[in-house]
Coordinates of C-alpha atoms in Angstrom, one line a residue:
M1 CA 24.9 -8.6 0.9
E2 CA 24.0 -10.9 -2.0
K3 CA 25.0 -10.0 -5.5
R4 CA 22.5 -7.8 -7.4
E5 CA 20.9 -9.5 -10.4
N6 CA 20.1 -8.1 -13.8
F7 CA 17.5 -9.0 -16.3
K8 CA 18.4 -11.7 -18.7
T9 CA 16.7 -10.1 -21.7
R10 CA 15.3 -6.8 -22.7
I11 CA 11.9 -8.4 -23.2
G12 CA 12.0 -9.5 -19.6
F13 CA 12.7 -5.9 -18.5
I14 CA 9.8 -4.5 -20.6
M15 CA 7.4 -7.2 -19.5
A16 CA 8.2 -6.8 -15.8
S17 CA 7.9 -3.0 -16.0
A18 CA 4.7 -3.2 -18.0
G19 CA 3.4 -5.7 -15.4
C20 CA 3.9 -3.1 -12.8
A21 CA 2.3 -0.3 -14.8
I22 CA -0.7 -2.4 -16.0
G23 CA -3.2 -2.8 -13.3
L24 CA -6.9 -2.9 -12.5
G25 CA -7.3 0.9 -13.3
N26 CA -6.7 0.0 -16.9
V27 CA -9.8 -2.2 -17.0
W28 CA -12.4 -0.6 -14.8
R29 CA -11.6 3.1 -15.0
F30 CA -10.2 3.9 -18.5
P31 CA -13.2 2.5 -20.5
F32 CA -15.7 4.4 -18.3
I33 CA -14.1 7.8 -18.6
T34 CA -13.4 7.2 -22.3
G35 CA -17.1 6.6 -22.9
K36 CA -18.1 9.5 -20.6
Y37 CA -15.9 12.1 -22.4
G38 CA -16.4 11.4 -26.0
G39 CA -14.9 8.1 -27.0
A40 CA -12.1 8.3 -29.4
A41 CA -12.0 12.1 -29.1
F42 CA -11.0 11.7 -25.4
V43 CA -8.4 9.0 -26.3
L44 CA -6.6 11.5 -28.5
V45 CA -6.3 13.9 -25.6
Y46 CA -5.3 11.1 -23.2
L47 CA -2.5 9.9 -25.6
L48 CA -1.2 13.5 -25.8
F49 CA -0.9 13.6 -22.0
L50 CA 0.7 10.2 -21.8
V51 CA 3.5 11.6 -24.0
I52 CA 4.0 14.9 -22.3
L53 CA 3.3 13.7 -18.7
G54 CA 3.7 10.0 -18.3
L55 CA 6.7 9.5 -20.4
P56 CA 9.0 12.1 -18.9
I57 CA 8.2 10.9 -15.3
M58 CA 8.9 7.3 -16.3
L59 CA 12.2 8.4 -17.9
A60 CA 13.1 10.1 -14.6
E61 CA 12.4 7.0 -12.5
F62 CA 14.2 4.6 -14.9
A63 CA 17.2 6.9 -15.1
V64 CA 17.6 7.3 -11.3
G65 CA 17.2 3.6 -10.9
R66 CA 19.7 2.6 -13.6
A67 CA 22.3 5.2 -12.7
S68 CA 22.3 4.3 -9.0
G69 CA 21.9 0.5 -9.3
K70 CA 19.8 0.7 -6.2
S71 CA 16.1 0.6 -5.2
A72 CA 14.3 3.9 -4.6
V73 CA 15.1 3.8 -0.9
K74 CA 18.9 4.2 -1.6
S75 CA 19.1 5.5 -5.2
F76 CA 19.0 9.2 -4.2
N77 CA 21.9 8.6 -1.7
E78 CA 24.0 7.5 -4.6
L79 CA 23.3 10.5 -6.9
E80 CA 22.5 13.5 -4.7
P81 CA 25.0 16.3 -4.1
K82 CA 26.8 15.9 -0.8
G83 CA 25.0 17.4 2.1
S84 CA 21.6 17.6 0.4
K85 CA 18.5 15.9 1.6
W86 CA 17.0 14.4 -1.6
H87 CA 17.4 10.9 0.0
I88 CA 14.4 11.6 2.1
I89 CA 12.3 10.9 -1.0
G90 CA 13.4 7.3 -0.8
K91 CA 11.6 6.9 2.6
F92 CA 8.3 8.1 1.1
A93 CA 8.8 5.9 -1.9
A94 CA 9.1 2.8 0.4
A95 CA 6.0 3.9 2.3
G96 CA 4.1 4.3 -0.9
N97 CA 4.8 0.8 -2.1
I98 CA 3.9 -0.7 1.2
I99 CA 0.7 1.3 1.7
L100 CA -0.3 0.5 -2.0
M101 CA 0.0 -3.2 -1.3
M102 CA -2.0 -2.9 2.0
F103 CA -5.1 -2.3 -0.1
Y104 CA -4.3 -3.6 -3.5
T105 CA -3.7 -7.2 -2.2
T106 CA -7.3 -7.2 -1.0
V107 CA -8.7 -6.2 -4.4
A108 CA -6.4 -8.7 -6.1
G109 CA -8.0 -11.3 -3.7
W110 CA -11.4 -10.4 -5.1
M111 CA -10.3 -11.3 -8.6
L112 CA -9.0 -14.7 -7.5
S113 CA -12.2 -15.3 -5.5
Y114 CA -14.3 -14.5 -8.6
T115 CA -12.2 -16.7 -10.8
A116 CA -12.9 -19.6 -8.4
K117 CA -16.6 -18.7 -8.2
S118 CA -17.0 -18.5 -11.9
A119 CA -15.1 -21.7 -12.7
S120 CA -17.0 -23.6 -10.0
G121 CA -20.4 -22.5 -11.3
V122 CA -21.4 -20.3 -8.4
F123 CA -23.3 -17.9 -10.7
S124 CA -25.0 -20.6 -12.8
G125 CA -28.8 -20.6 -12.3
L126 CA -28.8 -17.3 -10.3
D127 CA -31.1 -14.5 -11.4
A128 CA -29.8 -10.9 -11.7
A129 CA -30.5 -10.2 -8.0
G130 CA -28.7 -13.4 -7.0
V131 CA -25.6 -12.5 -8.9
E132 CA -25.7 -9.0 -7.4
S133 CA -25.8 -10.4 -3.9
V134 CA -22.6 -12.4 -4.3
F135 CA -20.3 -9.4 -4.1
P136 CA -21.6 -7.9 -0.8
A137 CA -21.8 -11.3 0.7
M138 CA -18.0 -11.8 -0.1
L139 CA -17.2 -8.4 1.4
S140 CA -19.1 -9.0 4.6
N141 CA -17.3 -12.3 5.2
P142 CA -14.0 -11.6 7.0
G143 CA -12.8 -15.2 6.7
E144 CA -13.2 -15.2 3.0
Q145 CA -11.6 -11.8 2.6
I146 CA -8.5 -12.8 4.7
F147 CA -8.2 -16.2 3.0
W148 CA -7.9 -14.6 -0.5
L149 CA -5.6 -11.9 0.8
F150 CA -3.3 -14.6 2.2
V151 CA -3.3 -16.4 -1.2
V152 CA -2.3 -13.2 -3.0
V153 CA 0.5 -12.4 -0.5
A154 CA 1.8 -16.0 -0.5
V155 CA 1.8 -16.3 -4.4
G156 CA 3.5 -12.9 -4.8
F157 CA 6.3 -13.5 -2.3
Y158 CA 6.7 -17.1 -3.5
V159 CA 7.5 -15.9 -7.0
C160 CA 9.9 -13.2 -5.6
R161 CA 11.6 -15.9 -3.5
F162 CA 13.3 -17.3 -6.6
G163 CA 15.0 -14.0 -7.5
L164 CA 14.8 -11.6 -10.4
E165 CA 15.7 -13.9 -13.3
N166 CA 14.2 -17.2 -12.2
G167 CA 11.2 -15.7 -10.4
V168 CA 10.0 -12.2 -11.3
E169 CA 11.3 -12.0 -14.9
N170 CA 10.2 -15.5 -15.9
V171 CA 6.7 -15.3 -14.3
L172 CA 5.9 -11.8 -15.3
T173 CA 7.0 -12.5 -18.9
W174 CA 4.8 -15.6 -19.0
M175 CA 1.9 -13.8 -17.1
M176 CA 1.9 -10.7 -19.3
S177 CA 2.0 -12.8 -22.5
A178 CA -1.0 -14.9 -21.2
L179 CA -2.8 -11.7 -20.3
L180 CA -2.5 -10.4 -23.8
V181 CA -3.7 -13.7 -25.3
L182 CA -6.7 -13.9 -22.9
M183 CA -7.5 -10.3 -23.6
L184 CA -7.5 -10.8 -27.4
L185 CA -9.8 -13.9 -27.0
L186 CA -12.3 -11.8 -25.0
V187 CA -12.1 -9.0 -27.5
V188 CA -12.9 -11.3 -30.4
R189 CA -15.8 -12.8 -28.4
A190 CA -17.2 -9.4 -27.4
V191 CA -17.2 -7.8 -30.9
M192 CA -18.9 -10.9 -32.4
L193 CA -21.9 -10.6 -30.0
P194 CA -25.2 -9.6 -31.7
G195 CA -25.6 -5.8 -31.1
A196 CA -22.0 -5.3 -30.3
S197 CA -21.7 -2.7 -33.1
K198 CA -23.5 -0.1 -31.0
G199 CA -21.0 -0.5 -28.2
L200 CA -18.1 -0.2 -30.7
A201 CA -19.6 3.0 -32.1
F202 CA -20.1 4.4 -28.6
Y203 CA -16.5 3.6 -27.7
L204 CA -14.6 4.3 -30.9
K205 CA -16.5 7.0 -32.8
P206 CA -15.1 10.5 -31.9
D207 CA -17.8 12.6 -30.3
F208 CA -16.4 16.1 -29.9
A209 CA -19.8 17.5 -28.9
K210 CA -19.9 15.1 -26.0
M211 CA -16.3 15.9 -25.1
F212 CA -17.3 19.6 -24.6
E213 CA -20.6 18.8 -22.7
S214 CA -18.9 18.7 -19.3
G215 CA -16.5 21.5 -20.2
F216 CA -13.2 21.1 -22.0
G217 CA -11.2 21.8 -18.8
E218 CA -12.8 18.9 -17.0
V219 CA -12.0 16.6 -20.0
V220 CA -8.4 17.8 -20.1
F221 CA -8.0 17.2 -16.3
A222 CA -9.6 13.7 -16.6
A223 CA -7.1 12.9 -19.4
M224 CA -4.2 14.3 -17.4
G225 CA -5.2 12.3 -14.3
Q226 CA -5.7 9.0 -16.1
A227 CA -2.3 9.4 -17.9
F228 CA -0.6 10.2 -14.6
F229 CA -2.2 7.5 -12.4
T230 CA -2.4 4.6 -14.9
L231 CA 1.4 4.2 -14.7
S232 CA 1.7 4.3 -10.9
L233 CA 4.7 6.7 -11.1
G234 CA 6.2 8.6 -8.2
I235 CA 6.9 5.9 -5.6
G236 CA 9.9 4.2 -7.3
S237 CA 8.0 1.0 -8.3
I238 CA 9.1 1.5 -11.9
A239 CA 12.6 2.7 -10.9
I240 CA 13.6 -0.6 -9.5
F241 CA 13.5 -2.3 -12.9
G242 CA 15.8 0.4 -14.2
S243 CA 18.3 -0.6 -11.6
Y244 CA 18.1 -4.2 -12.8
T245 CA 18.9 -3.4 -16.5
G246 CA 22.1 -2.8 -18.3
K247 CA 23.3 0.2 -20.3
E248 CA 23.2 -1.4 -23.8
K249 CA 19.9 0.3 -24.8
A250 CA 18.9 4.0 -24.2
I251 CA 15.9 4.3 -21.9
T252 CA 13.5 6.3 -24.1
G253 CA 12.6 3.5 -26.5
S254 CA 11.9 1.0 -23.7
S255 CA 9.8 3.5 -21.9
I256 CA 7.7 4.2 -25.0
T257 CA 7.2 0.4 -25.5
I258 CA 6.0 0.0 -21.9
I259 CA 3.6 2.9 -22.1
A260 CA 2.3 1.5 -25.5
L261 CA 1.6 -1.9 -23.8
D262 CA -0.2 -0.1 -20.9
T263 CA -2.3 1.9 -23.3
F264 CA -3.0 -1.2 -25.5
V265 CA -4.4 -3.1 -22.5
A266 CA -6.6 -0.1 -21.5
L267 CA -7.9 0.3 -25.1
M268 CA -8.6 -3.4 -25.5
S269 CA -10.4 -3.5 -22.2
G270 CA -12.9 -1.0 -23.7
L271 CA -13.3 -3.4 -26.6
I272 CA -14.3 -6.1 -24.2
I273 CA -16.6 -4.1 -22.0
F274 CA -18.6 -1.7 -24.3
P275 CA -19.6 -4.3 -27.0
T276 CA -20.6 -6.8 -24.2
C277 CA -22.6 -4.3 -22.2
F278 CA -24.4 -2.8 -25.3
A279 CA -25.1 -6.3 -26.7
F280 CA -27.1 -7.1 -23.6
G281 CA -28.6 -3.6 -23.1
V282 CA -26.7 -2.8 -19.9
E283 CA -25.3 0.6 -19.0
P284 CA -21.6 0.2 -18.4
G285 CA -20.7 1.4 -14.9
Q286 CA -17.4 2.1 -13.2
G287 CA -15.4 0.2 -10.7
P288 CA -16.5 -2.8 -8.6
G289 CA -20.1 -2.5 -9.8
L290 CA -19.0 -3.1 -13.4
I291 CA -16.6 -6.0 -12.7
F292 CA -18.4 -7.8 -9.9
V293 CA -22.1 -7.2 -10.7
T294 CA -22.7 -6.1 -14.3
L295 CA -20.3 -8.4 -16.2
P296 CA -21.1 -11.6 -14.2
N297 CA -24.7 -11.1 -15.0
I298 CA -23.9 -10.7 -18.6
F299 CA -21.7 -13.8 -18.7
N300 CA -24.6 -15.7 -17.0
S301 CA -26.8 -14.8 -19.9
M302 CA -24.3 -15.7 -22.6
P303 CA -23.8 -19.1 -24.3
L304 CA -20.8 -20.7 -22.6
G305 CA -20.9 -17.9 -20.1
R306 CA -19.2 -19.9 -17.4
L307 CA -16.2 -20.4 -19.6
W308 CA -16.0 -16.7 -20.8
G309 CA -16.6 -15.5 -17.2
T310 CA -13.7 -17.6 -16.0
I311 CA -11.4 -16.4 -18.7
F312 CA -12.3 -12.8 -17.9
F313 CA -11.5 -13.2 -14.2
I314 CA -8.2 -15.0 -15.0
F315 CA -7.4 -12.0 -17.2
M316 CA -8.3 -9.7 -14.3
S317 CA -6.3 -11.8 -11.8
F318 CA -3.2 -11.6 -14.1
A319 CA -3.5 -7.8 -14.3
A320 CA -3.7 -7.6 -10.5
L321 CA -1.0 -10.2 -9.7
S322 CA 1.5 -8.7 -12.2
T323 CA 1.4 -5.4 -10.2
V324 CA 1.6 -7.3 -6.9
I325 CA 4.7 -9.3 -7.9
A326 CA 6.4 -6.2 -9.3
V327 CA 5.7 -4.1 -6.2
F328 CA 6.7 -7.0 -3.9
E329 CA 10.0 -7.1 -5.7
N330 CA 10.4 -3.4 -4.8
I331 CA 9.7 -4.0 -1.2
I332 CA 12.1 -6.9 -1.0
S333 CA 14.8 -4.8 -2.7
F334 CA 14.2 -1.9 -0.2
T335 CA 14.9 -4.2 2.7
I336 CA 18.0 -5.8 1.1
D337 CA 19.4 -2.4 0.4
M338 CA 18.6 -1.0 3.8
F339 CA 19.5 -3.9 6.1
G340 CA 21.8 -6.1 4.0
W341 CA 19.4 -9.1 4.4
D342 CA 19.6 -12.0 1.9
R343 CA 16.6 -12.5 -0.3
K344 CA 15.2 -15.5 1.7
K345 CA 15.1 -13.5 4.9
A346 CA 13.7 -10.4 3.1
V347 CA 10.9 -12.5 1.6
M348 CA 9.9 -14.2 4.9
I349 CA 9.9 -11.0 7.0
N350 CA 8.2 -8.9 4.4
G351 CA 5.6 -11.6 3.6
V352 CA 4.5 -11.9 7.3
A353 CA 4.6 -8.1 7.8
L354 CA 2.6 -7.2 4.7
F355 CA 0.0 -9.9 5.4
I356 CA -0.6 -8.4 8.9
L357 CA -0.6 -4.8 7.6
S358 CA -3.1 -5.7 4.9
I359 CA -5.7 -7.2 7.3
P360 CA -7.3 -3.9 8.3
C361 CA -8.3 -3.2 4.7
A362 CA -9.9 -6.7 4.4
L363 CA -11.8 -6.1 7.7
G364 CA -12.8 -2.6 6.7
F365 CA -15.7 -4.0 4.7
N366 CA -17.1 -6.0 7.6
I367 CA -15.9 -6.0 11.2
W368 CA -14.2 -2.5 11.0
S369 CA -16.7 -1.0 8.5
G370 CA -17.4 1.8 10.9
V371 CA -13.8 3.1 10.8
G372 CA -13.4 6.0 8.4
I373 CA -12.6 9.7 7.9
P374 CA -15.2 12.1 6.6
K375 CA -14.9 13.2 3.0
I376 CA -12.4 10.3 2.4
G377 CA -14.1 7.1 3.4
G378 CA -13.3 3.7 5.0
I379 CA -9.9 2.0 5.5
Q380 CA -9.4 1.2 1.9
D381 CA -10.3 4.7 0.8
I382 CA -7.9 6.2 3.4
E383 CA -5.0 4.1 2.2
D384 CA -5.8 4.8 -1.5
F385 CA -6.0 8.6 -0.7
I386 CA -2.6 8.5 1.0
V387 CA -1.0 6.9 -2.1
S388 CA -3.1 8.2 -5.1
N389 CA -3.7 11.8 -3.9
N390 CA -0.4 12.4 -2.2
L391 CA 2.6 10.0 -2.6
L392 CA 2.2 9.4 -6.3
P393 CA 1.9 13.1 -7.4
L394 CA 4.3 14.5 -4.9
G395 CA 6.8 11.7 -5.5
S396 CA 6.6 12.3 -9.2
L397 CA 7.2 16.0 -8.6
F398 CA 10.3 15.3 -6.6
Y399 CA 11.7 12.8 -9.1
V400 CA 11.4 15.4 -11.9
L401 CA 12.8 18.2 -9.7
F402 CA 15.7 16.0 -8.7
C403 CA 16.5 15.2 -12.4
A404 CA 16.1 18.7 -13.7
S405 CA 17.4 20.9 -10.8
K406 CA 21.0 22.1 -10.5
K407 CA 20.6 21.5 -6.8
G408 CA 19.7 17.9 -7.5
W409 CA 21.2 15.4 -9.9
G410 CA 20.9 17.9 -12.7
F411 CA 19.5 17.7 -16.2
D412 CA 22.9 17.1 -17.9
N413 CA 23.5 13.9 -15.7
F414 CA 19.9 12.8 -16.2
Q415 CA 20.1 13.3 -20.0
A416 CA 23.4 11.5 -20.2
E417 CA 21.9 8.5 -18.4
V418 CA 18.8 8.4 -20.5
N419 CA 20.8 8.5 -23.7
T420 CA 23.4 5.9 -22.7
G421 CA 23.1 2.9 -25.1
D422 CA 21.6 2.4 -28.6
G423 CA 18.2 3.8 -29.5
M424 CA 16.1 7.0 -29.3
K425 CA 17.7 9.9 -27.6
L426 CA 16.4 12.7 -25.3
T427 CA 17.0 16.1 -26.7
S428 CA 18.5 18.9 -24.6
K429 CA 15.7 21.2 -26.1
L430 CA 13.4 19.7 -23.4
R431 CA 15.5 21.1 -20.5
F432 CA 13.1 24.0 -20.0
Y433 CA 10.1 21.8 -20.1
F434 CA 11.5 19.4 -17.5
T435 CA 12.7 22.2 -15.3
W436 CA 9.7 24.6 -15.4
I437 CA 6.6 23.3 -17.2
L438 CA 6.3 19.7 -16.1
P439 CA 6.6 20.4 -12.3
I440 CA 3.8 22.9 -12.6
I441 CA 1.6 20.4 -14.4
I442 CA 2.2 17.8 -11.7
F443 CA 1.6 20.3 -8.9
V444 CA -1.7 21.3 -10.5
I445 CA -2.8 17.7 -10.7
W446 CA -2.1 17.3 -7.0
L447 CA -3.9 20.5 -6.0
V448 CA -7.0 19.9 -8.2
G449 CA -7.2 16.4 -6.7
Y450 CA -7.5 17.9 -3.3
I451 CA -10.1 20.5 -4.5
Q452 CA -12.2 17.7 -6.0
K453 CA -11.9 15.6 -2.9
F454 CA -12.8 18.2 -0.3
A455 CA -14.6 21.1 -2.1

């Protein structure tokens, strides 16, 4: 088995981990629910749950990864008490990463496709209906879907082929830096549009009355859910980067920095979307409709819209590809740990396998559009349901129980690992919270997710 690499720099570790956490949900979900639930008033509730929910789970993943020096598929084997079965979690973590990429690669392909369309002037001269027709036409074309899926898989595994330091760390550090610069350019352009002030007020002005319109319980659960899912915790995709880092620095400070970057991107996305939509009198939507219909129409009406549209979709492509590269590195590490393959063999086999496994999602919008499950949806919805409604929350629950339970790794060992190195320390006063309160919160999120889905 080849020698395990470590990150060259702390900034590389932070950028790679942030690249995994920062994804498309930051851009097309966070601004929408923030506007829906009272703007800045909701953000305060969201930030609270990031601290009391997202941060502890991230600490658990990083600690297990760093202490074991293995990917999630083998990390529990290294730390569990003899005779216990905690290592089964690793199998579900591996499945979670693979299934996530089976549909996320298709969505990342949409971003690359729209970058090419915007740069080549496909939207120029089209009316609103013409722009709106481009997205369903792309979905209904299996050849186009599979082509961009192939590009995403090829680019992601090509980067990983060069290893942690020369591939993943270098590219994600560059990509995340470019993402932040592009985002700031788009923010400056958005807030300078005539009429943008209405969008800023809608987004940033705390509206506590609006926050209570839907019921405070719904707002709290929305904040909990966004704080939980935005970081993609529970399937070991963050833990791998803990296994690649040294013990010079305590884990808490780095985790806070990563969460702050993730939150910064989400907040700045709102500063792009709301001023732009309000400046052109458009109701900001959620999901694909916002990204692939509303915003291209707005860019089409804007001076130098082709340029700004292209910059926006490059920004979106970087957000998607950073997650793809980070999770691909997980999948490669799984197979290296499990089968003793060298990196080149792991890249080749996983690249071919993942491309084949991802094809059903791409075809689920056209040739296999009739395939689905009632109450859940088509192929992409089924894959998303398996990961988002099951593997992420239940995986997070088991990570926390493993770190806090005496029958698992135990809180003392967990705390010692988190606190190894210079920097902020985790207090033992949080033992009760980790052991009893946090597992209940995660279980409630999982349960309410099912109730909302099937009630």
